[in-house]
Amino acid sequence: MAVGSVGGFLACGHAQVKVPAVPLAHLWVEAEGHRDAGRWVEAAGLAERVLQRVDQGETMPAGMVPDQVRVLAAGWALRAGVTGVAEAQARRVVESPTAAAWRGEARLILGVALLGLERGGEAERVLEPLAEEARFRDRVGLLRAWAARAAGRLDRAAALLAERVRLAGGDEEKGEAAWAWAEVELERGETEAAWTAVRHLLERSGAGANPAAAGLLGLRVMDQAARSQGSELVLAVGAALPSRDRLLAAHATAEAELRRRRDLAGAAEGAGAESVARWRREQQYARLSAARAALEAQVHFDADLLVRRARAYHARGQVWESALVSERVLARWPAAPQAEEAAAWRVRALAESRRPATAITAAESFAERHARSALLAPTLGVAAGAAAALGDGPRQVRLLAAALAADPAPDLRDALRLRQAQAWIGVGAFDEAWKAAGGLRADSASGSWREEARYLEAMASLAGGEARRALVELAAYAAEYPEGRFSADAAYREAAARFGLGEFPEAERATAAWLERYPADHPQRGEVLSLRGDILSAAGQRETAVEAYRGALEHRLEAEGRAHALDELTRLEVALGEGARAVSRWRGLAEANPDDPLTLSAAYWIGRILSQEGDAAAAAEAMAALVRPHLADPAREHVERVLAEIARTLGRANREPVAPAETWLLESAQRLQPTARARARFLDADILARRGDVDAAEALLDQLEAECPLPALPPALLARQGDRRRLRGDRDGARRCYEALLACVPASRLQEVALVGLGELALAKGDSAAALAWFERALRSGTPTRLAEASIGRAAAWQMLGRRDDARAALEEGVADRAWRGETKARAWVLLGELHAESADPASLARARACFERVRVAHRRATTWHLRAALGGGQVLERLGERTAAEELYRESLADPRVAALPESTLLRTKLARLVNPAGGGR
Amino acid sequence: MNAGAEDCGGRRRCILIPGLLLPVVTVALARVLVVLLLALSGILPARTVDARPRSAPSPLAEDARSPDVPQTWNGARIRLTDGRVIPWDAAVIRSGRVVVSLPGAAAAEWSVPLELIAALEGPEPAALAEARDALERGQALAALAAAGDGVRQFAAWRTLPGAWWLAARTMEVRARVRLGKWADVARDAVELEFLPPGSEPRQWGTIARVRLALEAAASGESDGRSSVEHTGEPEGGRGVPGSETGASDDDADLLQIMAAAATPEVEVEAALAAGERALRRSDWTAALDALLRIPVFHPERTEIQAAVLLRCARAYAALEDRGREERTLLALADGYPDAPETAVARREFAERFP
């Protein structure tokens, strides 16, 4: 009887149809035929039929044992997926007292069937005895583990699986065990063990491998590790996992091998254990295929992996590495969903690795690409911090405004509002700061920052000169927060406010009350004492002021506060005739901390006090003593500042001739040291220059490079030499000096001088691209010594590159910046004028004229730019047809002897001559 | 010969001559017939214009198959534009044509102009496979020799699709890189200028040029010149490394290579070269940006990690990032205790962090 379906199977097994007496042997042969053809349902059904007839009393055919038949039937039912029947048949054999020979096989099948029926605990009990039997031990190992897992006994499952990985003989079983082990350990939360299992899986090859599963499990391990173990494991996993392409390629090989083994095995069937083995292989193949499909569906697996690594690097403080990894995501998968997070991490990493300019650019790019991102507000907040690090207050304010406009979460919103108020104070917009702080105090969504806002409101008032209002607000703060975090500072500020209002007695009482209230080791005690000194000094109580300042110096003070206290104390001591004491104190300070910026103040005061006593030589010697031990060390940059003070002291007119510094500044051993000799030579040149003998000074410095190799020169002298040579047109010499300055390690704060200088050299050479690179590097350097020069240089490079809009915007910002002064500002006006003059329309020409006029009126001392402004202004007037005005302008400019002395003034003369005598032209 | 038309002048001569001439005429006629047949079938000059663009001067007029060039290429064939195929082993290039020997006939052969060749079809030649294996085993000299065979085998065919010439040249370049023959690599790149900049040989060429410049600069320093005076013009003369411009064309090229390297080995070498250049021009930020790619993206290159970490520590020191300098020196000492750089790192650590 042929059957073709489960229904058919049921019909075979249970129908009440009266079956003709087909001999059992024939039925069995038919069943085996179905088995050979892979028709498991039919085979199992016929086997069931045979067994039913045997149960009904028929005799089993010769050579066939009922228990064996039962085991086979159970195995075939298992293959057919009829797990209940498989269980029933197998159980009968297991429980049969006479089935010893087949009990093991039956147990195996029963265990698998119970697993299929999700009765893990029972499966475990059934399979346990097989672990003692040598012929089943290996085969049942993995099954026991699965049973333990199904029963919820994860610890046991993990132990069994780890054992299988170690002891299993075949690749396939090792691979299966490793995969299951990884999953179980993840469930247990044992991340390290899970990674060990995944590594085993990755190391497998051939039929035992499951690379796709290993990759996906690896990501899960990384996530779990990030939550619990820390970043080190995340990074270890991230470095070890191959790319998606490599995983899929390896996976294809593994699938092919398993398929090949499956096909080789064929349909030939033995006893029940072989059924189990085949069943397992089919399950394994299905799992392999599913893993491949899952990895194929994760199109952005690689980007996912890298973003996890970026997070982990950042968590470990490896922000440079985090930035690199994020950049890779953005470069290779710019459209992936992970790109947004990567871009945000990149901004943070750049800011924290002290690349604020690049961080800001990255944040602005983020804002363009992900305008609706939930990460936009925090990212812009980070960029605002970067702007603060650059000292770019206006930009910080703009970025904070943009961050607030990006609808941040309430907590972040309040934090940003507070920072915005602080930023307003930083740019001097005290009124805005006061309003911002007041607004935050009134309507803080999270309530987290009210106290800070209240306090900041008062500070904004104080900084904005609204002392009365500040006093009211400070009183309100003290009333609302009597033991607040800022109470001590508020009391101090109250005293400062009263001092600012000229209420000296009240201010003095406030400082006394503060000193009474707060302990001796309070960190602000020094500051309060210093303020007290200011108050008493202003009130004419010099002696008590001196006591207060001395007391302040015994406590902790910020650098600026210490400098102020020292300066004021010194002034009072000199007034009280205690100059020697002041000199002694300064000397002690400089000797104890030669690298302290106060050494310069020490030199100044010592020089001034001793000079006032009429002894310039003693003043010079006292200052020289401060720096003499360090003259041979090019890394001690404070030496140059003190030497400058010595030059100032000795350089005043009508002083007696000074011996060469080598003879009195250097110790005998130092006369052989190039750095020390160079410093002495520079001092001589400075003294000569201050006394008006510029030519002699220049001659000395010209000799210097021949005697002292550049690496021996300290940074300040390299910077000076570089600038000096550049201004004299010695480009190669200047370049060598600047490069030596850049090569100083640690990097000197003066390296910006070199960067700007090299940029100017490139501009002079006409290499605008190189110039732009140098100036941008200067602006990124984060030490704005020459911020204005670098900015204007960059604008000039942009102009040469044809980026006129960028140049114009930068120059307009610069001329509006009060920090730009003198030559720099004059140059900015001239360049801006020249940009406007490129256009023919009258409005632009009028703007150009105004720019040039500005220089001629306000920057006459910047002679080079004065001349250039005259040239530009005259040309504009000529183009506007105002020949008479142009002629007047040229004459007026040439009347300035400084302009007339410049070689380029011949251009002015030529133009003037042409205007006066159009026919003859200029000669 | 004009037996049919000429007046013989004598009957005997007229009878004899036709008899003698008959076999000659038959052979000649047969030849004419063959020629006609071949012309009709299109093998003889068909005046087909090959419209394929040529990116470099065609060498296909050269004769190939010199005795020292490997001849066999199993399973390969030459496909013509009309779809016909010729077994590789049956064809040679001679005097600007592909000449095919007819099987069996001792002197019979036919030829087609080179313009009729559409492509070469065949698996990776043995020479290339051998070169690849040798490289994987670390036998760069053997790889160079095998790759050279491949280059010679396909030199005459190199502009044709399917010719393995470029693959062989690339393998040659890789072998030269392994042997440190940077001058040869730079020269190769000049010869292969027609390749796109992102191709592996061109990328190696850029790296080789930079390497040579760095070596020239280093040797200049060891001659006693100031470290800031070197301007080492590299071979190829493409931009002075760093001293005048701060960031030269080579730096931009190296950045591009690092972003889109043809192979991981290219990326590593580009990062090392870019890092070295940045250190020489005191651009500490750029140096870290280049060098850190190696531990981050190529941790398997254990033999160079110690040297890279030491340079990174120095860059951190120059940037006054003492925290990261310290961590880097410690990581170096812990991770690579036997590396020569570790002794230096320990000394610097003791000096900087007493």
Tab-separated table of C-alpha atoms in Angstrom, chain A residues 366-670:
chain	number	residue	atom	x	y	z
A	366	PHE	CA	27.159	67.090	10.831
A	367	ALA	CA	24.583	69.832	11.176
A	368	GLU	CA	24.258	70.032	7.398
A	369	ARG	CA	23.896	66.316	6.850
A	370	HIS	CA	21.847	65.345	9.892
A	371	ALA	CA	19.737	68.400	10.556
A	372	ARG	CA	17.053	66.380	12.322
A	373	SER	CA	19.295	64.089	14.275
A	374	ALA	CA	18.754	63.561	17.976
A	375	LEU	CA	22.531	63.794	18.265
A	376	LEU	CA	22.671	67.273	16.767
A	377	ALA	CA	22.255	69.232	19.982
A	378	PRO	CA	24.920	67.382	21.984
A	379	THR	CA	27.268	67.444	18.999
A	380	LEU	CA	26.956	71.184	18.602
A	381	GLY	CA	27.402	71.503	22.342
A	382	VAL	CA	30.725	69.705	22.049
A	383	ALA	CA	31.691	72.000	19.178
A	384	ALA	CA	30.849	74.998	21.332
A	385	GLY	CA	33.286	73.699	23.910
A	386	ALA	CA	35.880	73.418	21.153
A	387	ALA	CA	35.266	77.014	20.191
A	388	ALA	CA	35.787	78.010	23.809
A	389	ALA	CA	39.090	76.136	23.791
A	390	LEU	CA	40.092	78.152	20.736
A	391	GLY	CA	39.185	81.315	22.557
A	392	ASP	CA	36.605	82.010	19.870
A	393	GLY	CA	33.820	83.398	22.022
A	394	PRO	CA	31.531	84.558	19.209
A	395	ARG	CA	31.654	81.183	17.552
A	396	GLN	CA	30.954	79.486	20.852
A	397	VAL	CA	27.876	81.646	21.251
A	398	ARG	CA	26.668	80.799	17.736
A	399	LEU	CA	27.176	77.092	18.197
A	400	LEU	CA	25.334	77.089	21.507
A	401	ALA	CA	22.448	78.925	19.900
A	402	ALA	CA	22.349	76.345	17.142
A	403	ALA	CA	22.466	73.551	19.698
A	404	LEU	CA	19.519	75.049	21.550
A	405	ALA	CA	17.620	75.428	18.315
A	406	ALA	CA	18.063	71.702	17.695
A	407	ASP	CA	15.497	70.834	20.347
A	408	PRO	CA	17.655	69.105	22.918
A	409	ALA	CA	16.341	66.986	25.767
A	410	PRO	CA	15.367	69.018	28.869
A	411	ASP	CA	18.487	68.266	30.907
A	412	LEU	CA	20.757	69.050	28.021
A	413	ARG	CA	18.752	72.132	27.181
A	414	ASP	CA	19.301	73.617	30.601
A	415	ALA	CA	22.979	72.765	30.572
A	416	LEU	CA	23.328	74.433	27.198
A	417	ARG	CA	21.449	77.510	28.358
A	418	LEU	CA	23.783	77.824	31.290
A	419	ARG	CA	26.813	77.510	29.061
A	420	GLN	CA	25.298	80.062	26.760
A	421	ALA	CA	25.004	82.521	29.605
A	422	GLN	CA	28.641	81.858	30.505
A	423	ALA	CA	29.629	82.298	26.872
A	424	TRP	CA	27.866	85.644	26.729
A	425	ILE	CA	29.958	86.756	29.671
A	426	GLY	CA	33.051	85.526	27.864
A	427	VAL	CA	32.360	87.763	24.858
A	428	GLY	CA	31.474	90.701	27.019
A	429	ALA	CA	27.762	90.585	26.266
A	430	PHE	CA	26.836	90.933	29.901
A	431	ASP	CA	23.322	92.045	29.272
A	432	GLU	CA	22.575	88.991	27.163
A	433	ALA	CA	24.228	86.833	29.812
A	434	TRP	CA	22.085	88.364	32.502
A	435	LYS	CA	18.903	87.781	30.520
A	436	ALA	CA	19.908	84.242	29.622
A	437	ALA	CA	20.715	83.356	33.218
A	438	GLY	CA	17.545	84.986	34.469
A	439	GLY	CA	15.481	83.135	31.900
A	440	LEU	CA	17.018	79.825	32.874
A	441	ARG	CA	16.373	80.486	36.524
A	442	ALA	CA	12.760	81.323	35.855
A	443	ASP	CA	11.787	78.489	33.560
A	444	SER	CA	14.320	75.712	33.841
A	445	ALA	CA	12.627	72.581	32.526
A	446	SER	CA	14.654	70.140	34.542
A	447	GLY	CA	15.267	72.344	37.562
A	448	SER	CA	18.846	71.120	37.628
A	449	TRP	CA	20.629	74.408	37.114
A	450	ARG	CA	18.615	76.949	39.030
A	451	GLU	CA	21.223	77.689	41.613
A	452	GLU	CA	23.889	78.149	38.948
A	453	ALA	CA	21.556	80.358	36.968
A	454	ARG	CA	20.771	82.523	40.003
A	455	TYR	CA	24.423	82.904	40.701
A	456	LEU	CA	25.399	83.570	37.134
A	457	GLU	CA	22.796	86.297	36.934
A	458	ALA	CA	24.550	88.124	39.724
A	459	MET	CA	27.954	87.593	38.104
A	460	ALA	CA	26.673	88.999	34.820
A	461	SER	CA	25.466	92.072	36.605
A	462	LEU	CA	28.778	92.476	38.372
A	463	ALA	CA	30.819	91.965	35.194
A	464	GLY	CA	28.535	94.342	33.327
A	465	GLY	CA	29.199	97.088	35.827
A	466	GLU	CA	25.773	96.878	37.424
A	467	ALA	CA	27.154	96.674	40.923
A	468	ARG	CA	23.979	97.755	42.701
A	469	ARG	CA	21.910	95.228	40.879
A	470	ALA	CA	24.581	92.618	41.553
A	471	LEU	CA	24.350	93.316	45.290
A	472	VAL	CA	20.604	92.771	45.229
A	473	GLU	CA	21.004	89.533	43.304
A	474	LEU	CA	23.795	88.309	45.532
A	475	ALA	CA	21.595	88.948	48.548
A	476	ALA	CA	18.789	87.034	46.869
A	477	TYR	CA	21.149	84.161	46.181
A	478	ALA	CA	22.359	84.112	49.786
A	479	ALA	CA	18.785	84.120	51.011
A	480	GLU	CA	17.695	81.305	48.713
A	481	TYR	CA	20.833	79.203	49.111
A	482	PRO	CA	22.350	80.011	52.521
A	483	GLU	CA	24.616	76.979	52.312
A	484	GLY	CA	24.781	76.967	48.561
A	485	ARG	CA	27.718	75.818	46.496
A	486	PHE	CA	28.653	79.372	45.662
A	487	SER	CA	28.014	80.962	49.072
A	488	ALA	CA	31.639	81.681	49.808
A	489	ASP	CA	32.214	83.144	46.398
A	490	ALA	CA	29.029	85.174	46.624
A	491	ALA	CA	30.216	86.722	49.871
A	492	TYR	CA	33.539	87.511	48.227
A	493	ARG	CA	31.767	89.060	45.246
A	494	GLU	CA	29.661	91.174	47.496
A	495	ALA	CA	32.822	92.654	48.961
A	496	ALA	CA	34.155	93.188	45.445
A	497	ALA	CA	30.912	94.903	44.411
A	498	ARG	CA	31.042	97.247	47.345
A	499	PHE	CA	34.682	97.988	46.577
A	500	GLY	CA	33.661	98.754	43.005
A	501	LEU	CA	31.051	101.199	44.312
A	502	GLY	CA	33.666	102.889	46.443
A	503	GLU	CA	32.047	101.718	49.682
A	504	PHE	CA	35.369	100.942	51.296
A	505	PRO	CA	34.265	100.507	54.924
A	506	GLU	CA	31.431	98.175	53.922
A	507	ALA	CA	33.743	96.294	51.617
A	508	GLU	CA	36.358	95.959	54.348
A	509	ARG	CA	33.757	94.680	56.776
A	510	ALA	CA	32.557	92.163	54.218
A	511	THR	CA	36.054	90.759	53.787
A	512	ALA	CA	36.533	90.627	57.541
A	513	ALA	CA	33.248	88.750	57.888
A	514	TRP	CA	34.327	86.338	55.208
A	515	LEU	CA	37.651	85.656	56.885
A	516	GLU	CA	35.869	85.096	60.122
A	517	ARG	CA	33.269	82.765	58.686
A	518	TYR	CA	35.304	80.522	56.460
A	519	PRO	CA	38.132	78.246	57.541
A	520	ALA	CA	41.827	79.025	57.136
A	521	ASP	CA	42.290	76.407	54.453
A	522	HIS	CA	39.429	77.598	52.279
A	523	PRO	CA	40.628	77.713	48.690
A	524	GLN	CA	39.437	81.295	48.229
A	525	ARG	CA	41.098	82.708	51.291
A	526	GLY	CA	44.009	84.046	49.328
A	527	GLU	CA	41.729	85.795	46.897
A	528	VAL	CA	39.766	87.431	49.685
A	529	LEU	CA	42.922	88.589	51.413
A	530	SER	CA	44.144	90.056	48.150
A	531	LEU	CA	40.855	91.906	47.734
A	532	ARG	CA	41.166	93.123	51.276
A	533	GLY	CA	44.581	94.433	50.405
A	534	ASP	CA	43.097	96.318	47.442
A	535	ILE	CA	40.397	97.798	49.642
A	536	LEU	CA	42.770	98.868	52.379
A	537	SER	CA	45.224	100.278	49.888
A	538	ALA	CA	42.488	102.313	48.237
A	539	ALA	CA	41.425	103.518	51.667
A	540	GLY	CA	44.983	104.696	52.304
A	541	GLN	CA	45.774	102.107	54.941
A	542	ARG	CA	49.042	101.010	53.467
A	543	GLU	CA	50.479	99.052	56.339
A	544	THR	CA	47.398	96.902	56.861
A	545	ALA	CA	47.141	96.514	53.097
A	546	VAL	CA	50.702	95.161	53.071
A	547	GLU	CA	49.743	92.661	55.765
A	548	ALA	CA	46.724	91.555	53.770
A	549	TYR	CA	48.761	91.035	50.602
A	550	ARG	CA	51.415	89.117	52.473
A	551	GLY	CA	48.706	86.962	53.963
A	552	ALA	CA	47.225	86.401	50.512
A	553	LEU	CA	50.550	85.167	49.193
A	554	GLU	CA	50.652	82.495	51.861
A	555	HIS	CA	47.492	80.957	50.444
A	556	ARG	CA	46.555	79.467	47.172
A	557	LEU	CA	46.078	81.988	44.403
A	558	GLU	CA	45.513	81.660	40.671
A	559	ALA	CA	48.422	82.861	38.553
A	560	GLU	CA	46.771	86.136	37.699
A	561	GLY	CA	45.783	86.751	41.308
A	562	ARG	CA	49.266	85.966	42.536
A	563	ALA	CA	50.780	88.316	40.000
A	564	HIS	CA	48.385	91.060	41.066
A	565	ALA	CA	49.069	90.575	44.756
A	566	LEU	CA	52.815	90.553	44.190
A	567	ASP	CA	52.667	93.651	42.052
A	568	GLU	CA	50.554	95.576	44.524
A	569	LEU	CA	52.593	94.441	47.493
A	570	THR	CA	55.771	95.467	45.761
A	571	ARG	CA	54.351	98.884	44.943
A	572	LEU	CA	53.372	99.441	48.543
A	573	GLU	CA	56.678	98.175	49.894
A	574	VAL	CA	58.559	100.505	47.606
A	575	ALA	CA	56.337	103.353	48.762
A	576	LEU	CA	57.036	102.410	52.366
A	577	GLY	CA	60.779	102.241	51.712
A	578	GLU	CA	60.936	98.459	51.854
A	579	GLY	CA	62.221	97.987	48.336
A	580	ALA	CA	65.006	95.668	49.393
A	581	ARG	CA	62.503	93.303	50.924
A	582	ALA	CA	60.578	93.291	47.665
A	583	VAL	CA	63.722	92.592	45.677
A	584	SER	CA	64.585	89.734	47.984
A	585	ARG	CA	61.137	88.234	47.604
A	586	TRP	CA	61.192	88.451	43.838
A	587	ARG	CA	64.639	86.987	43.693
A	588	GLY	CA	63.577	84.061	45.847
A	589	LEU	CA	60.514	83.420	43.690
A	590	ALA	CA	62.481	83.400	40.446
A	591	GLU	CA	65.176	81.116	41.821
A	592	ALA	CA	62.633	78.661	43.195
A	593	ASN	CA	60.515	78.567	40.013
A	594	PRO	CA	62.598	79.613	37.049
A	595	ASP	CA	59.937	78.525	34.590
A	596	ASP	CA	57.170	80.460	36.274
A	597	PRO	CA	55.870	83.342	34.134
A	598	LEU	CA	56.335	85.501	37.227
A	599	THR	CA	60.049	85.401	36.597
A	600	LEU	CA	59.437	88.131	34.075
A	601	SER	CA	57.700	90.247	36.690
A	602	ALA	CA	60.609	89.528	39.004
A	603	ALA	CA	63.017	90.858	36.423
A	604	TYR	CA	60.888	93.929	35.868
A	605	TRP	CA	60.582	94.815	39.506
A	606	ILE	CA	64.150	94.078	40.411
A	607	GLY	CA	65.281	96.153	37.486
A	608	ARG	CA	62.959	98.995	38.286
A	609	ILE	CA	63.657	99.112	41.999
A	610	LEU	CA	67.407	98.998	41.603
A	611	SER	CA	67.295	101.426	38.671
A	612	GLN	CA	65.306	103.862	40.734
A	613	GLU	CA	68.047	103.626	43.283
A	614	GLY	CA	70.358	104.769	40.508
A	615	ASP	CA	72.267	101.561	39.903
A	616	ALA	CA	71.441	100.203	36.435
A	617	ALA	CA	74.395	97.851	36.503
A	618	ALA	CA	73.239	96.343	39.784
A	619	ALA	CA	69.755	96.023	38.313
A	620	ALA	CA	71.121	94.238	35.283
A	621	GLU	CA	73.289	91.967	37.366
A	622	ALA	CA	70.402	91.108	39.704
A	623	MET	CA	68.245	90.164	36.711
A	624	ALA	CA	71.083	88.301	35.055
A	625	ALA	CA	71.521	86.234	38.196
A	626	LEU	CA	67.954	85.026	37.787
A	627	VAL	CA	68.624	83.482	34.433
A	628	ARG	CA	72.333	82.720	34.430
A	629	PRO	CA	71.927	79.038	35.422
A	630	HIS	CA	69.641	78.489	32.455
A	631	LEU	CA	71.388	80.370	29.672
A	632	ALA	CA	72.637	77.224	27.960
A	633	ASP	CA	69.233	75.530	27.928
A	634	PRO	CA	67.282	76.456	24.792
A	635	ALA	CA	64.085	74.957	26.220
A	636	ARG	CA	63.915	77.577	29.012
A	637	GLU	CA	61.827	80.115	27.213
A	638	HIS	CA	61.511	82.539	30.126
A	639	VAL	CA	65.189	83.477	29.727
A	640	GLU	CA	64.386	85.622	26.687
A	641	ARG	CA	61.794	87.627	28.592
A	642	VAL	CA	64.185	88.452	31.361
A	643	LEU	CA	66.950	89.357	28.923
A	644	ALA	CA	64.483	91.729	27.277
A	645	GLU	CA	64.026	93.448	30.616
A	646	ILE	CA	67.779	93.751	31.021
A	647	ALA	CA	67.976	95.288	27.573
A	648	ARG	CA	65.272	97.751	28.507
A	649	THR	CA	67.106	98.727	31.670
A	650	LEU	CA	70.485	99.143	30.006
A	651	GLY	CA	69.158	100.520	26.781
A	652	ARG	CA	67.862	103.821	28.019
A	653	ALA	CA	69.521	106.766	26.478
A	654	ASN	CA	72.396	108.539	28.183
A	655	ARG	CA	73.529	105.390	29.850
A	656	GLU	CA	77.195	104.612	29.944
A	657	PRO	CA	78.573	102.201	27.348
A	658	VAL	CA	77.941	98.615	28.215
A	659	ALA	CA	80.531	95.917	27.879
A	660	PRO	CA	79.648	92.983	25.622
A	661	ALA	CA	77.194	90.770	27.446
A	662	GLU	CA	79.462	87.784	27.018
A	663	THR	CA	81.851	89.274	29.514
A	664	TRP	CA	79.407	89.883	32.335
A	665	LEU	CA	76.354	87.731	31.568
A	666	LEU	CA	78.014	84.367	30.947
A	667	GLU	CA	80.008	82.199	33.238
A	668	SER	CA	83.319	81.045	31.786
A	669	ALA	CA	82.054	77.597	30.779
A	670	GLN	CA	79.033	79.148	29.095
